[in-house]
Short mmCIF file of C-alpha atoms in Angstrom, two decimals:
data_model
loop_
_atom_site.label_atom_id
_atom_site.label_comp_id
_atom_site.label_asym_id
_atom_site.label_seq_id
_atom_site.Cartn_x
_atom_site.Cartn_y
_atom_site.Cartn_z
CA UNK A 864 -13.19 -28.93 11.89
CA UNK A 865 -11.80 -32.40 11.32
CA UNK A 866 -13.75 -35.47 10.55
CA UNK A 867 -12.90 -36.85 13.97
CA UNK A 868 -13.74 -33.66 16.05
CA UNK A 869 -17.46 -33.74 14.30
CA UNK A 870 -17.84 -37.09 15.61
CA UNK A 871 -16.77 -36.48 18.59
CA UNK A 872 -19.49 -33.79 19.64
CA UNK A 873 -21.93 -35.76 17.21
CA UNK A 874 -21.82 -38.87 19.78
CA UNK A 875 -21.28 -36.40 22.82
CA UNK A 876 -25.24 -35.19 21.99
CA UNK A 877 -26.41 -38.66 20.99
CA UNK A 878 -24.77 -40.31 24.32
CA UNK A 879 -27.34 -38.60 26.49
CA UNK A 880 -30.12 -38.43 24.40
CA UNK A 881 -29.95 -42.66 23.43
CA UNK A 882 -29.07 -42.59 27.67
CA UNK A 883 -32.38 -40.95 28.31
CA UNK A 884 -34.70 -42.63 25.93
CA UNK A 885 -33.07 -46.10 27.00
CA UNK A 886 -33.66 -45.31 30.79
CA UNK A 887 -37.08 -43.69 30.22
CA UNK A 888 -38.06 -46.99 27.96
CA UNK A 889 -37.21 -49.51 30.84
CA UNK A 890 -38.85 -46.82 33.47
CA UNK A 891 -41.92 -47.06 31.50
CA UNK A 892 -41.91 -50.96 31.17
CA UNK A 893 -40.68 -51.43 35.00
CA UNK A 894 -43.71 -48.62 35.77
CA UNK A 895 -46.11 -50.31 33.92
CA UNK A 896 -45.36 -53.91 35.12
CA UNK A 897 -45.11 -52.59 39.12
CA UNK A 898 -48.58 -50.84 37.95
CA UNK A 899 -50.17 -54.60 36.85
CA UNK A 900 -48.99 -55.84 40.09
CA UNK A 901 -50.26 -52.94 42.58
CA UNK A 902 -53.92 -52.51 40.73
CA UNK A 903 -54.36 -56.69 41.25
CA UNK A 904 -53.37 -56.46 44.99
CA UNK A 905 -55.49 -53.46 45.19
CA UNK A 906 -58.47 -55.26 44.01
CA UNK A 907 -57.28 -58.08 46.44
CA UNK A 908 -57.37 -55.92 49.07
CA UNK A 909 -61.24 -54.81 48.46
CA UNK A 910 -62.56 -57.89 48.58
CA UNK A 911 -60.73 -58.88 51.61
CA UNK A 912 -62.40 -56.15 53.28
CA UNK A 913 -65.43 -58.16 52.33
CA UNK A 914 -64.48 -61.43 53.70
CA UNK A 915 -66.05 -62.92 56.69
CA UNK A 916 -64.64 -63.07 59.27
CA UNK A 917 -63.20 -59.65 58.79
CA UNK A 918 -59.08 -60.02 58.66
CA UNK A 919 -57.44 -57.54 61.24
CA UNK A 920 -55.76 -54.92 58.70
CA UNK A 921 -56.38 -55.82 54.71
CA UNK A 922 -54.55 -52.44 54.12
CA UNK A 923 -51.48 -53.13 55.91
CA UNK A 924 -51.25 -56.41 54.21
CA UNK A 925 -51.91 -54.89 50.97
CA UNK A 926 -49.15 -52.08 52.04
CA UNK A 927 -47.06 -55.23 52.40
CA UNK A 928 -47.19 -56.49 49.34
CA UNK A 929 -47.22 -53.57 47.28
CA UNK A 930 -43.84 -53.07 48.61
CA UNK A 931 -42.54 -56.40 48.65
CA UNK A 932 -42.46 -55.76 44.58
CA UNK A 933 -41.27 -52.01 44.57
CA UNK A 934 -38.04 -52.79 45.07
CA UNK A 935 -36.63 -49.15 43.81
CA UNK A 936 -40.03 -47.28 44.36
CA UNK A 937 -41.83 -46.28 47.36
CA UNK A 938 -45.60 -46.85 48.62
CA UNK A 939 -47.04 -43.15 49.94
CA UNK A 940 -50.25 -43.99 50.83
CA UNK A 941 -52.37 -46.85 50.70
CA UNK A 942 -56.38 -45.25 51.14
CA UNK A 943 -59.79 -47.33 51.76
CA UNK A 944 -63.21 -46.11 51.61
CA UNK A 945 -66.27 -47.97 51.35
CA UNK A 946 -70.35 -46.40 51.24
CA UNK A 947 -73.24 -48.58 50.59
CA UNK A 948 -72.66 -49.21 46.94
CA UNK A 949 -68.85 -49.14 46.33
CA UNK A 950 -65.70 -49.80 47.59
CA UNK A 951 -62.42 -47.85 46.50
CA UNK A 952 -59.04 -48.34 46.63
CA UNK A 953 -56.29 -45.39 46.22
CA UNK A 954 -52.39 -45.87 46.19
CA UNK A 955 -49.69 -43.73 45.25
CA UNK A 956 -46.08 -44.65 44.52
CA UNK A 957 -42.94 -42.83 44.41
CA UNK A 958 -41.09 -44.22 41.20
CA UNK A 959 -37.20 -43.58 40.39
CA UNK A 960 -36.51 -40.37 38.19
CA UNK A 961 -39.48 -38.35 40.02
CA UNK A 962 -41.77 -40.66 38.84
CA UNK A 963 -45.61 -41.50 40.24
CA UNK A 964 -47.87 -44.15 39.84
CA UNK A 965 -51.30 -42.92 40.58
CA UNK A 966 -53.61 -46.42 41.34
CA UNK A 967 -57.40 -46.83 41.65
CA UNK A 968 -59.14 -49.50 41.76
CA UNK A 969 -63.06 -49.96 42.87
CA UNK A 970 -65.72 -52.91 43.85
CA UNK A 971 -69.19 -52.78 43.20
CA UNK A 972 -71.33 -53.60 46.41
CA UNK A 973 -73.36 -55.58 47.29
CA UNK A 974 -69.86 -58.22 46.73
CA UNK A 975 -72.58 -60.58 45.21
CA UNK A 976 -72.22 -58.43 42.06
CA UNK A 977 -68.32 -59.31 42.05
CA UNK A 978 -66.48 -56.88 39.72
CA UNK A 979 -63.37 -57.67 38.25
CA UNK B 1173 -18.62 -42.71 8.93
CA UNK B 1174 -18.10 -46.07 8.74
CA UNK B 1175 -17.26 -46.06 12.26
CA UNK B 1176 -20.55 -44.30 13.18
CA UNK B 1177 -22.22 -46.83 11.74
CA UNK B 1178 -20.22 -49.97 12.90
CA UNK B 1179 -21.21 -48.46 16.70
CA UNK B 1180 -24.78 -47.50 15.99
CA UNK B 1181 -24.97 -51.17 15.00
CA UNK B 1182 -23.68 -52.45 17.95
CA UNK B 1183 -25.65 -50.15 20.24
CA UNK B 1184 -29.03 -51.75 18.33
CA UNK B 1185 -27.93 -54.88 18.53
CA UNK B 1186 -27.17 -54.46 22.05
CA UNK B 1187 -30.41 -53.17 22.82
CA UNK B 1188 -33.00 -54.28 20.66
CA UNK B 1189 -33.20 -58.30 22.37
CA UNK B 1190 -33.16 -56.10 25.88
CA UNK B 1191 -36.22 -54.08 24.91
CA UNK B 1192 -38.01 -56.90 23.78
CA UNK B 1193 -37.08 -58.72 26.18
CA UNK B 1194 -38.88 -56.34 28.56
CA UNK B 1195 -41.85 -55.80 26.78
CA UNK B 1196 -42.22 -59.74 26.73
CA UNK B 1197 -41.74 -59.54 30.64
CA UNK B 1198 -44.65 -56.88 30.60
CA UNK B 1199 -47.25 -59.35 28.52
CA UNK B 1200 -45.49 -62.59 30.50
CA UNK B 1201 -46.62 -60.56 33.18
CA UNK B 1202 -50.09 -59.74 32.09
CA UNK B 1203 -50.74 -63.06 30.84
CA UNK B 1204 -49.91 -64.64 33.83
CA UNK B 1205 -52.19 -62.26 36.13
CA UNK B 1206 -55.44 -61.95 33.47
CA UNK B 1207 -55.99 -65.43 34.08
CA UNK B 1208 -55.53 -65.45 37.90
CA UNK B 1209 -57.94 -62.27 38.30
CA UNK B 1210 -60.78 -63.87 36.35
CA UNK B 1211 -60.44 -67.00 37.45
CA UNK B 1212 -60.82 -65.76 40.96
CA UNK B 1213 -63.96 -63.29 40.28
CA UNK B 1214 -65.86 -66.50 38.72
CA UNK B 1215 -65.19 -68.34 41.74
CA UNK B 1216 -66.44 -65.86 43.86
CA UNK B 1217 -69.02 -64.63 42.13
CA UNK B 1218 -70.58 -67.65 41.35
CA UNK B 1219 -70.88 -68.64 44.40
CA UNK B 1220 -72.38 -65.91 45.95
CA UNK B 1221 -75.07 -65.57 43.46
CA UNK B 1222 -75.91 -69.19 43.95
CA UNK B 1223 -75.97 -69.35 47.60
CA UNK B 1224 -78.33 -67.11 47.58
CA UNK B 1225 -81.33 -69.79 46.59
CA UNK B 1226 -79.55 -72.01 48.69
CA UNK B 1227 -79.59 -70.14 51.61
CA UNK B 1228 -83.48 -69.59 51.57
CA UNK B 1229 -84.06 -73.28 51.31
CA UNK B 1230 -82.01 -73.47 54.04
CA UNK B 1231 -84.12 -71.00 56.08
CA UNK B 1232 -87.45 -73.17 54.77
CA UNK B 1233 -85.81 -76.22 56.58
CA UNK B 1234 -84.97 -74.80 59.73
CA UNK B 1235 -88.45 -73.20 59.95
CA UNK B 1236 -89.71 -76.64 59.70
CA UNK B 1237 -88.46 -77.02 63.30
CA UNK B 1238 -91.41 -74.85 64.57
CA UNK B 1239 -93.79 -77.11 62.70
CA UNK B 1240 -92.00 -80.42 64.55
CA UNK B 1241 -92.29 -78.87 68.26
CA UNK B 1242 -96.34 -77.84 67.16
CA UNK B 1243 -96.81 -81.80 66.57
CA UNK B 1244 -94.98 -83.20 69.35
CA UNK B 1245 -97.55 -80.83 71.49
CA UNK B 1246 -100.11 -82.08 69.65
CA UNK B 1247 -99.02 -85.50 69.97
CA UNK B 1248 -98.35 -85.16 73.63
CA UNK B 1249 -102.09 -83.47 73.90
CA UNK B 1250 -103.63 -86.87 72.37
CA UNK B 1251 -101.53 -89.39 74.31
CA UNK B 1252 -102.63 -87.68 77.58
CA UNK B 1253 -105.97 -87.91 76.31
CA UNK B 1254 -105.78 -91.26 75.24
CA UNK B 1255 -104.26 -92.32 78.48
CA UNK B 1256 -107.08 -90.66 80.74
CA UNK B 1257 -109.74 -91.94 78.48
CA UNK B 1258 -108.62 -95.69 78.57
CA UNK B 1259 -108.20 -94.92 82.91
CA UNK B 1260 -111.62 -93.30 83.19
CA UNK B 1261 -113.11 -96.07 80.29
CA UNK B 1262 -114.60 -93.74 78.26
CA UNK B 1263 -114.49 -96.03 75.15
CA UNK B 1264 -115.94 -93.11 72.79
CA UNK B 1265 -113.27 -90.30 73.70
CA UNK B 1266 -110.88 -93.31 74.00
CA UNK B 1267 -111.82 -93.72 69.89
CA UNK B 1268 -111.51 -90.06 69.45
CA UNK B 1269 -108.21 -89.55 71.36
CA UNK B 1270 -106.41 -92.39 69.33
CA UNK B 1271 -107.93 -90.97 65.65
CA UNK B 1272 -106.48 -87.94 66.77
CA UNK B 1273 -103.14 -89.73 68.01
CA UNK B 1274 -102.89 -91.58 64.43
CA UNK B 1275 -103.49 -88.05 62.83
CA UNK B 1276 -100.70 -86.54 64.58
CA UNK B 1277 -98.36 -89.18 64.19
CA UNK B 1278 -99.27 -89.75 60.37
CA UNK B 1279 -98.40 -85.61 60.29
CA UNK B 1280 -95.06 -86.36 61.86
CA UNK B 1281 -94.22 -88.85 59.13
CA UNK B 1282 -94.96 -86.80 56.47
CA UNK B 1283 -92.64 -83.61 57.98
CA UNK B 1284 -90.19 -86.59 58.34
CA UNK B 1285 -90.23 -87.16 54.96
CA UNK B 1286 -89.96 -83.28 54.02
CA UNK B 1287 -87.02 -82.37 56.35
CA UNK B 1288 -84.78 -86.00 54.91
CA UNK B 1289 -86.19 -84.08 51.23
CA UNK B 1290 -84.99 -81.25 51.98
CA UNK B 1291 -81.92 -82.12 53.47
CA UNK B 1292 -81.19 -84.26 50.81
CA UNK B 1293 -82.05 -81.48 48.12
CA UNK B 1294 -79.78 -78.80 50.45
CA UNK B 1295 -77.03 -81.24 50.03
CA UNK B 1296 -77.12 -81.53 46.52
CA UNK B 1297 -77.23 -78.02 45.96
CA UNK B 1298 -74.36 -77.77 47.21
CA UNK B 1299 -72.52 -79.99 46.07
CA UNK B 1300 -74.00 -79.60 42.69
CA UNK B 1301 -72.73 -75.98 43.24
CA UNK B 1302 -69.34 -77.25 44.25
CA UNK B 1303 -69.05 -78.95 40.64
CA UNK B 1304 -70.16 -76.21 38.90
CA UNK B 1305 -67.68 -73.73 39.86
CA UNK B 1306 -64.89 -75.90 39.66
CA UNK B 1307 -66.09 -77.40 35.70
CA UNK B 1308 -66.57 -73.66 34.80
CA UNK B 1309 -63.13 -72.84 36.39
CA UNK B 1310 -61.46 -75.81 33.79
CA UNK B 1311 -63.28 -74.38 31.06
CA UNK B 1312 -61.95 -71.05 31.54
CA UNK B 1313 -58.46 -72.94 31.97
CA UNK B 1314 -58.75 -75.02 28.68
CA UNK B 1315 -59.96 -71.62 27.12
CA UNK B 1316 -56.88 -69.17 28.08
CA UNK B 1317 -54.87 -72.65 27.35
CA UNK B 1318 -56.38 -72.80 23.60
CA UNK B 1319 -56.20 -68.78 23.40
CA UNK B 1320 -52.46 -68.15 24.54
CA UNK B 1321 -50.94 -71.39 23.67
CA UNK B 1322 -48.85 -69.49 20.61
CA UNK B 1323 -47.05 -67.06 23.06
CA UNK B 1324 -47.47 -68.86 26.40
CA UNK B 1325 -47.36 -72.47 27.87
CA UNK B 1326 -50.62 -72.19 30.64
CA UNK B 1327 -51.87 -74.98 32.71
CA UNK B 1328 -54.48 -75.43 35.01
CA UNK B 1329 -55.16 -77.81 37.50
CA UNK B 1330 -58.34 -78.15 39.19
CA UNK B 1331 -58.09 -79.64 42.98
CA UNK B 1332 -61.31 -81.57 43.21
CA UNK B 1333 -62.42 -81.43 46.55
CA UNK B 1334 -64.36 -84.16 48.92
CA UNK B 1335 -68.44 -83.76 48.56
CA UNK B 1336 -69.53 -80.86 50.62
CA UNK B 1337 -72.26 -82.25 53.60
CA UNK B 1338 -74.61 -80.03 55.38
CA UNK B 1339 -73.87 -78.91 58.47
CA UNK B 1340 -76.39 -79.59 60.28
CA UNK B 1341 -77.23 -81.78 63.58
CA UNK B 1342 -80.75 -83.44 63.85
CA UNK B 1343 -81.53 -83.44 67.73
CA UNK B 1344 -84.35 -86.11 68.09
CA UNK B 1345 -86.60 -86.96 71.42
CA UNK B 1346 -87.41 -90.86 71.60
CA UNK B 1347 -91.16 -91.04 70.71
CA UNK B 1348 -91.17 -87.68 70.00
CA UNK B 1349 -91.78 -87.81 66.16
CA UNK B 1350 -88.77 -86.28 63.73
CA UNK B 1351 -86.13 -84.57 64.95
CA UNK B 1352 -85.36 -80.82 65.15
CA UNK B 1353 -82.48 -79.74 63.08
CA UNK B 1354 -79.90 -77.36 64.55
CA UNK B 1355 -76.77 -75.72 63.27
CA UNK B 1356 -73.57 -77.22 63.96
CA UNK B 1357 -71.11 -74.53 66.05
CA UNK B 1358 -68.86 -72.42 63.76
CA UNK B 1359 -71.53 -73.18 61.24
CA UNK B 1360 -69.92 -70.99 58.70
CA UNK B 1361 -66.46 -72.41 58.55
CA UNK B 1362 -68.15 -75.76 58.90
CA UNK B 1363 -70.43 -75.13 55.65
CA UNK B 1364 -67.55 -73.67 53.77
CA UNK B 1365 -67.47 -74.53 50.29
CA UNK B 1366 -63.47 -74.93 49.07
CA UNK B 1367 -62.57 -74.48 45.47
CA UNK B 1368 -59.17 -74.87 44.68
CA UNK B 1369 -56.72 -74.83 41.94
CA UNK B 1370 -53.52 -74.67 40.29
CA UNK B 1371 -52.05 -72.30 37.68
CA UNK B 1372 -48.84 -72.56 35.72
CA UNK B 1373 -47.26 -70.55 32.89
CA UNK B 1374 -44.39 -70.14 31.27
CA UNK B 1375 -43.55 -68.00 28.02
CA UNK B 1376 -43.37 -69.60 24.44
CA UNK B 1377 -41.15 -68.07 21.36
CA UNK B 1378 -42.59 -69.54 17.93
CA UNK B 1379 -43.94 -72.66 20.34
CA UNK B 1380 -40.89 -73.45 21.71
CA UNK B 1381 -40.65 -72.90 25.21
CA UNK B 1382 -37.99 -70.28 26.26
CA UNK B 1383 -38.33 -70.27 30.57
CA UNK B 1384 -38.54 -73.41 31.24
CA UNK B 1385 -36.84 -73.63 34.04
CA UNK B 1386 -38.77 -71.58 36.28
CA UNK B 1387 -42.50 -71.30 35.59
CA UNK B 1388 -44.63 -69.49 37.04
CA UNK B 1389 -46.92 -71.36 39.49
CA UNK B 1390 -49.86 -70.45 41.93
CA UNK B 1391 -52.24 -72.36 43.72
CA UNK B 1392 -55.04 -70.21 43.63
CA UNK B 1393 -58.71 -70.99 44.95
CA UNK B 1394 -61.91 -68.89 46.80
CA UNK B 1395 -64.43 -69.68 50.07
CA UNK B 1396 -68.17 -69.41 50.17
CA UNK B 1397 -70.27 -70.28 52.80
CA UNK B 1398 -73.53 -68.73 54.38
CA UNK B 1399 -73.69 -66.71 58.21
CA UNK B 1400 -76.93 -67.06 59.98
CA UNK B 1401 -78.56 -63.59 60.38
CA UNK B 1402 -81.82 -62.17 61.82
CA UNK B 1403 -83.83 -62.55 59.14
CA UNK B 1404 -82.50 -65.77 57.38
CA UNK B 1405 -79.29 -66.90 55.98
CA UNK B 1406 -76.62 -64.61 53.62
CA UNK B 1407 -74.20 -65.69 51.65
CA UNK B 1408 -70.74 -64.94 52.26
CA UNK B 1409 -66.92 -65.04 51.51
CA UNK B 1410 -64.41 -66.51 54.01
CA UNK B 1411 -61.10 -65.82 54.20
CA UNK B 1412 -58.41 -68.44 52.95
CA UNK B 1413 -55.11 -68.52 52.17
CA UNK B 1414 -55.78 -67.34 48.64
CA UNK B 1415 -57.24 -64.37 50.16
CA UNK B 1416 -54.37 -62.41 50.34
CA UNK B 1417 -51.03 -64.12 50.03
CA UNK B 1418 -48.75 -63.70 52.78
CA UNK B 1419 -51.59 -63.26 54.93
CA UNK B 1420 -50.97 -64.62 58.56
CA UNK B 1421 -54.87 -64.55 59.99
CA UNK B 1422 -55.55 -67.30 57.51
CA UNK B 1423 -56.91 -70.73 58.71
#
């Protein structure tokens, strides 16, 4: 085989292989930054469950805002449940590439005893 | 070969100022939220845990009010007695009736002087309180300042709001003695305690900065107040426009 024909199937398996590492690098940062930005409105969304007086749908504002920064993504579901002592926050995201962001976040109660 | 080589090159130099681009966006990111987060769950939590004191002196001073409608009876009591011992000229009970007049009103004076205490100590509290928050709120600014200052450019801005006054309305009756105090309507929002502030950031490469042209900036801030309940007073959190952003139920 010539010199040229090597290199030819030598780039034809590095193509996709430096293709897929590149997209799965800027999947993981674009994951992990969408991830920063749903856990904080998540939290944001348990203590305005708190708030007095209580605001007419926390959730679907959360919802709201969570996909205001998806852009390429997609919310699921959006969950609240609350018992004497906690507060808890679920969200899942559909990501590009079959990708899912699985988010929890929780508030102590009383909301005297803040959490961050 | 050489060619291999030539276009590997390329490919890293291509790529290499996008990746770390990226991850910079990720700790930009981080940076800029870290701050915002605890920021906020200071605000809050401090004041919720120091309402709480605050609303049982409250309670202490609105009780008081039973104590000023038990002496204006007992004031009315010995001016009617007083009055039908001067008609009838009973100059003993007349004696007795204005001792017990002088008593009552000397009583008044002194719950006087407790409720203008009082109010004057509930008002300090608070605005005491008020301080407090928003000087721990710089520190923690000046801090994350001082600890980011070689990747990031942050700056915080405290709003210093107006002195916080208690909302409460004295209702007095002429002769009466001191006044009762009552709550004023919408009590909570009334009460509210504001902190406000400001947060700015923008990214830094070997302390020059690199995005200057469009920091980040957020005015940020949290409500306290208390809600009247059954048993007392409870401190709570009111909704603002820092509550949620985007929010349309804010005031």
């Amino acid at each position: 085989m010539s010199e040229k024909g090597q290199s030819l199937i030598e780039s034809a398996i590095a193509m996709p292989i430096a293709i897929i590492g590149i997209t799965s690098f800027f999947a993981l940062i674009w994951n992990l930054s969408i991830s920063l930005i749903a856990h904080h409105t998540l939290y944001e969304m348990l203590i305005c469950n708190e708030l007095f007086p209580p605001p007419p749908d926390c959730r679907q504002l959360a919802k709201t805002k969570i996909q205001q920064v998806l852009l390429f993504g997609q919310l699921e579901t959006i969950e609240y449940q609350r018992d004497s002592s906690q507060s808890l926050a679920t969200a899942k995201v559909k990501m590009p590439f079959h990708l899912h962001l699985d988010l929890k976040e929780s508030l102590t109660l009383p909301l005297s005893s803040v959490s961050p | 070969m050489k060619n291999q080589s030539g276009f590997a090159l390329i490919w890293l130099v291509f790529w290499i100022p996008i990746a770390l681009l990226a991850i910079s966006c990720v700790f930009y990111l981080k940076a800029w939220l870290t701050p915002q987060e605890r920021n906020l769950q200071i605000c809050r939590s401090m004041l919720l845990k120091n309402l709480s004191p605050i609303s049982s002196e409250l309670k202490k001073f609105i009780e008081l009010n039973v104590e000023v409608f038990s002496l204006r009876e007992l004031r009315a009591n010995a001016e009617m007695a007083l009055k039908i011992a001067i008609a009838s000229n009973q100059e003993e009970a007349a004696v007795i009736a204005e001792i017990e007049l002088q008593s009552v009103i000397a009583q008044q004076e002194a719950l006087r002087a407790q409720q203008n205490l009082a109010k004057q100590k509930l008002t300090l509290d608070l605005r005491s309180l008020q301080r407090l928050i928003e000087e721990k709120i710089a520190t923690e600014q000046r801090r994350w300042t001082l600890q980011t200052q070689e990747n990031f450019d942050y700056r915080g801005h405290i709003k210093f709001s107006s002195p916080v006054r208690l909302a409460v309305r004295a209702m007095t009756a002429p002769d009466l003695g001191p006044p009762t105090y009552v709550l004023m309507e919408n009590f909570s929002q009334v009460q509210a305690l504001h902190i406000s502030w400001n947060e700015q950031i923008h990214s830094k490469l070997k302390g020059e900065s690199i995005w200057k042209l469009s920091p980040l900036y957020q005015p940020n801030g949290c409500t306290g107040s208390l809600k009247q309940t059954l048993v007392g007073f409870q401190p709570i959190l009111l909704a603002d426009k820092f509550s949620l952003s985007s929010c349309s139920w804010c005031p």
